[in-house]
Short mmCIF file of C-alpha atoms and ligand atoms in Angstrom, two decimals:
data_model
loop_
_atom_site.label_atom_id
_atom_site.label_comp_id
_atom_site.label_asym_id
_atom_site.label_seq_id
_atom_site.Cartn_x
_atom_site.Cartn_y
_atom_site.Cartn_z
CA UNK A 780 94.76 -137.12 -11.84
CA UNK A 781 97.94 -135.93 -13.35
CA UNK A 782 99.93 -138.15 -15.56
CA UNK A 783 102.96 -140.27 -14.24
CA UNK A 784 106.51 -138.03 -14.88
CA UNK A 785 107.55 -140.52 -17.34
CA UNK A 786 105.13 -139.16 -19.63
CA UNK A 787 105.18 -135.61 -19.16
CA UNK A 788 107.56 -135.23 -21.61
CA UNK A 789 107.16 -131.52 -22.77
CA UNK A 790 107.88 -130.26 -19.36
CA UNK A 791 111.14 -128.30 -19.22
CA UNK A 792 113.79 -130.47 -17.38
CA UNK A 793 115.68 -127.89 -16.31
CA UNK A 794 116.39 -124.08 -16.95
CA UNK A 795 118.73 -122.13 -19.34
CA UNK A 796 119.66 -119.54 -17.43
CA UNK A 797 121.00 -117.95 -20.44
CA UNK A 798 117.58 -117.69 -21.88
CA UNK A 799 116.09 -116.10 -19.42
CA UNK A 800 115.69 -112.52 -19.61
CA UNK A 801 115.10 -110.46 -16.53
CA UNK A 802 112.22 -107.80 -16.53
CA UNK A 803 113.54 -104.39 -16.02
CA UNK A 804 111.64 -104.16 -12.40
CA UNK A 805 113.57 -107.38 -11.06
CA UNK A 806 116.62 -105.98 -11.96
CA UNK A 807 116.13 -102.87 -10.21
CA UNK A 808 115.26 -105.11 -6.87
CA UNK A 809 118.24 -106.92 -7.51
CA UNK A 810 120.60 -103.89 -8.19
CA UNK A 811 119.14 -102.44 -4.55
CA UNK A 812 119.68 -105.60 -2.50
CA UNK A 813 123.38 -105.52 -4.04
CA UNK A 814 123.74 -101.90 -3.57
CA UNK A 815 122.44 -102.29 -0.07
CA UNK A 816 125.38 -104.77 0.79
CA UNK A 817 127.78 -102.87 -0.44
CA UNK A 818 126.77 -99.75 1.30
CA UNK A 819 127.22 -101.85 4.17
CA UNK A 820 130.11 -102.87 3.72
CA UNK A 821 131.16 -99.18 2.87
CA UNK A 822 130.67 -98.67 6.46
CA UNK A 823 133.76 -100.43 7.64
CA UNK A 824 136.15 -99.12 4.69
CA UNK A 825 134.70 -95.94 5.47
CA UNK A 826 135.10 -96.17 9.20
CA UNK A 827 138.82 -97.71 8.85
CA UNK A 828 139.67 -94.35 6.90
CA UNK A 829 138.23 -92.49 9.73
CA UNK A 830 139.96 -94.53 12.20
CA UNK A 831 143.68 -93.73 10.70
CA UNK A 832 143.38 -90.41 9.57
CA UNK A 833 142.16 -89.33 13.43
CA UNK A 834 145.25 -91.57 14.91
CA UNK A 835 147.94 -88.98 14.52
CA UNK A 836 149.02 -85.78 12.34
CA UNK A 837 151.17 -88.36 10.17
CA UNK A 838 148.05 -90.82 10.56
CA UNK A 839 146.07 -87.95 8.95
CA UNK A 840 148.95 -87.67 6.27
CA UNK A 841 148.50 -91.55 5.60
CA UNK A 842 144.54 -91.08 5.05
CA UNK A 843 144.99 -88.32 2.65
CA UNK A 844 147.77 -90.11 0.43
CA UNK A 845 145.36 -93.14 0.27
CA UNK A 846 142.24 -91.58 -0.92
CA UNK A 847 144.83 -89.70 -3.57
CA UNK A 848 145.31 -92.76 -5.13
CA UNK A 849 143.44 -94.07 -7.80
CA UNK A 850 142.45 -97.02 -6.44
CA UNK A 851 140.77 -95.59 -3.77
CA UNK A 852 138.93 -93.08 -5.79
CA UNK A 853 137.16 -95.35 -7.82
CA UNK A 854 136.51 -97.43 -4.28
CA UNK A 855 134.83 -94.36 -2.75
CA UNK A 856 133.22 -93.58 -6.73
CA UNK A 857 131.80 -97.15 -6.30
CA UNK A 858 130.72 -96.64 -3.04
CA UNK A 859 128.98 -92.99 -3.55
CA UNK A 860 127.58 -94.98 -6.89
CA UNK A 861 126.01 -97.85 -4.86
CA UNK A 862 124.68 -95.58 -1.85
CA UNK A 863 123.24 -92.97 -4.57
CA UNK A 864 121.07 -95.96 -6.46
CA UNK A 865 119.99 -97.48 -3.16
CA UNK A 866 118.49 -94.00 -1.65
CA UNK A 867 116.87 -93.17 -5.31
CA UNK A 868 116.01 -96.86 -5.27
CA UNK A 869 114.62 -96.75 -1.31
CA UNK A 870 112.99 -93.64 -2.16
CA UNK A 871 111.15 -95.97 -5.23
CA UNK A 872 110.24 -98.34 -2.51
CA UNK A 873 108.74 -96.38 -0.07
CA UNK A 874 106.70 -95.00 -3.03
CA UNK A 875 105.52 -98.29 -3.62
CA UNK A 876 104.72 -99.02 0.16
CA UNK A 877 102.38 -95.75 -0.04
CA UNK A 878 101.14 -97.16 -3.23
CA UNK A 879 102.50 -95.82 -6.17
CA UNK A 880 104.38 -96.73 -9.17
CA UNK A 881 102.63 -100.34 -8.10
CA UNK A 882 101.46 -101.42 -12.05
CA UNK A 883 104.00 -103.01 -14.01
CA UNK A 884 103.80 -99.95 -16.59
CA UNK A 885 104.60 -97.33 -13.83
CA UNK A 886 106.72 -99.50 -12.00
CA UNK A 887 108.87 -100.27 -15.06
CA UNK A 888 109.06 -96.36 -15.53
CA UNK A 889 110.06 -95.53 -11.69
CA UNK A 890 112.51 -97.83 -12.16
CA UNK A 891 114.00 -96.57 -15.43
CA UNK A 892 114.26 -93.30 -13.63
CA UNK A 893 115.46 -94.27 -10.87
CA UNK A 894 118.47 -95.52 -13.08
CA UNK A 895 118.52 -92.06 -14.66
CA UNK A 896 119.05 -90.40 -11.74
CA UNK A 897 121.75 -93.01 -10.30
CA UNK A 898 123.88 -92.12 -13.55
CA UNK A 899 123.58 -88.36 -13.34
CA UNK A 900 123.98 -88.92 -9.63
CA UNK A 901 127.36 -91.29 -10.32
CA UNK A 902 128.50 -88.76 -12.76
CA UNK A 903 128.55 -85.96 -10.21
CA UNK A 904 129.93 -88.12 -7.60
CA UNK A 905 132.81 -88.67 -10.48
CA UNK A 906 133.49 -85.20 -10.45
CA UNK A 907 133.67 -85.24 -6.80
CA UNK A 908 136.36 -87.51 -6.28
CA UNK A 909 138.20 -86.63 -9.00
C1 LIG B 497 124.11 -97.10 5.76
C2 LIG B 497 123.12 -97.00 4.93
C3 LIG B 497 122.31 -98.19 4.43
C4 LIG B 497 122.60 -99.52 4.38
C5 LIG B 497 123.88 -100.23 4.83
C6 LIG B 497 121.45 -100.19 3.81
C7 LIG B 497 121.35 -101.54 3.56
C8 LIG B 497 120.23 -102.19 3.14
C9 LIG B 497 120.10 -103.60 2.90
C10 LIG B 497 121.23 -104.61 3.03
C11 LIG B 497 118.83 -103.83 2.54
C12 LIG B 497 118.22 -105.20 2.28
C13 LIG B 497 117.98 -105.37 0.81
C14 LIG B 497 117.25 -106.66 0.55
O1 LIG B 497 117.38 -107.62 1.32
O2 LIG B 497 116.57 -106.72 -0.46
C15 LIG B 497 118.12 -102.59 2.54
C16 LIG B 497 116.81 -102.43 2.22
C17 LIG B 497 116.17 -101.22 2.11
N1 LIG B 497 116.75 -99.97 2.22
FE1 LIG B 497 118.60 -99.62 2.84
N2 LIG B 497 120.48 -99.25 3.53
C18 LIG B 497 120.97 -98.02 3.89
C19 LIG B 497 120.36 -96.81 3.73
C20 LIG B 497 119.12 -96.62 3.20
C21 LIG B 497 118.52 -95.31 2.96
C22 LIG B 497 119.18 -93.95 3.21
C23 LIG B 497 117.29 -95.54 2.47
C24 LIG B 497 116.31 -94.47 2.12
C25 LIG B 497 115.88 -94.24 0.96
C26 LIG B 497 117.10 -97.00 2.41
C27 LIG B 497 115.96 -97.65 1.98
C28 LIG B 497 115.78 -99.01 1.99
C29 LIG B 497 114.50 -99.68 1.71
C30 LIG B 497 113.18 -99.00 1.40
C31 LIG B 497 114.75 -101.05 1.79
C32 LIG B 497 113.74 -102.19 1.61
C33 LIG B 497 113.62 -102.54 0.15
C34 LIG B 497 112.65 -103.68 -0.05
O3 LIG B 497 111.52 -103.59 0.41
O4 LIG B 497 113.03 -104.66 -0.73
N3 LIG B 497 118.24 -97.61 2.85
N4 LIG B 497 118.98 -101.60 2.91
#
């Protein structure tokens, strides 16, 4: 039988979430969950754009001057960004669904190139928008 709580007193109490360090493969899960959201919610910025620049000529005019802006170019750099890492990572987790990349060696290594390929991916959407 396992000893009353009052004596199990080298349990941890609670944790120090600034102690704990993530394994590379989590944060690639993470970093696709979050890139998934904001893909989504890409849709509707991208759809708004759509929406205005089909309105009118001047409509058209209005679209144009926003995505000049830089404020909007590093929006739709974000967005390009985020929808670039979730494909490579989706890609990654189909992979894994046929069976691949599966060990926590391998799996580490898909996902360190799946990062690779996100930042020469971001870089060329950089040049893109810019
Ligand atoms: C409009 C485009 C897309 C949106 C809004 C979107 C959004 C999402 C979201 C929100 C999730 C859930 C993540 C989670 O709960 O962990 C997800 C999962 C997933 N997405 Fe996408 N996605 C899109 C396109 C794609 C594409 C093009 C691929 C192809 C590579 C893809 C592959 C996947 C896979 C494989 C999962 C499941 C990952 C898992 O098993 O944890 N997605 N997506």
């Amino acid at each position: 039988m396992s000893k009353p709580v009052k004596e199990r007193k080298s349990r941890p109490v609670n944790l120090d979430l600034q102690t704990v360090s993530f394994p590379i493969t989590a944060i690639a899960s993470i970093l696709h969950r979050v890139s998934g959201v904001i893909t989504f919610v890409a849709i509707g910025i991208l759809l708004w754009l759509l929406s205005i620049s089909l309105e009118s000529p001047l409509g058209f005019k209005e679209a144009s001057d926003l995505v000049s802006g830089f404020f909007m170019k590093f929006v739709l750099w974000g967005i390009a960004t985020a929808l670039a890492y979730h494909i490579v990572g989706g890609i990654r987790h189909l992979m894994m669904d046929l069976g691949y990349f599966e060990e926590l060696d391998t799996g580490a290594l898909s996902a360190k190139v799946a990062f690779a390929a996100t930042a020469v991916l971001s870089l060329l959407a950089g040049v893109l928008v810019w």
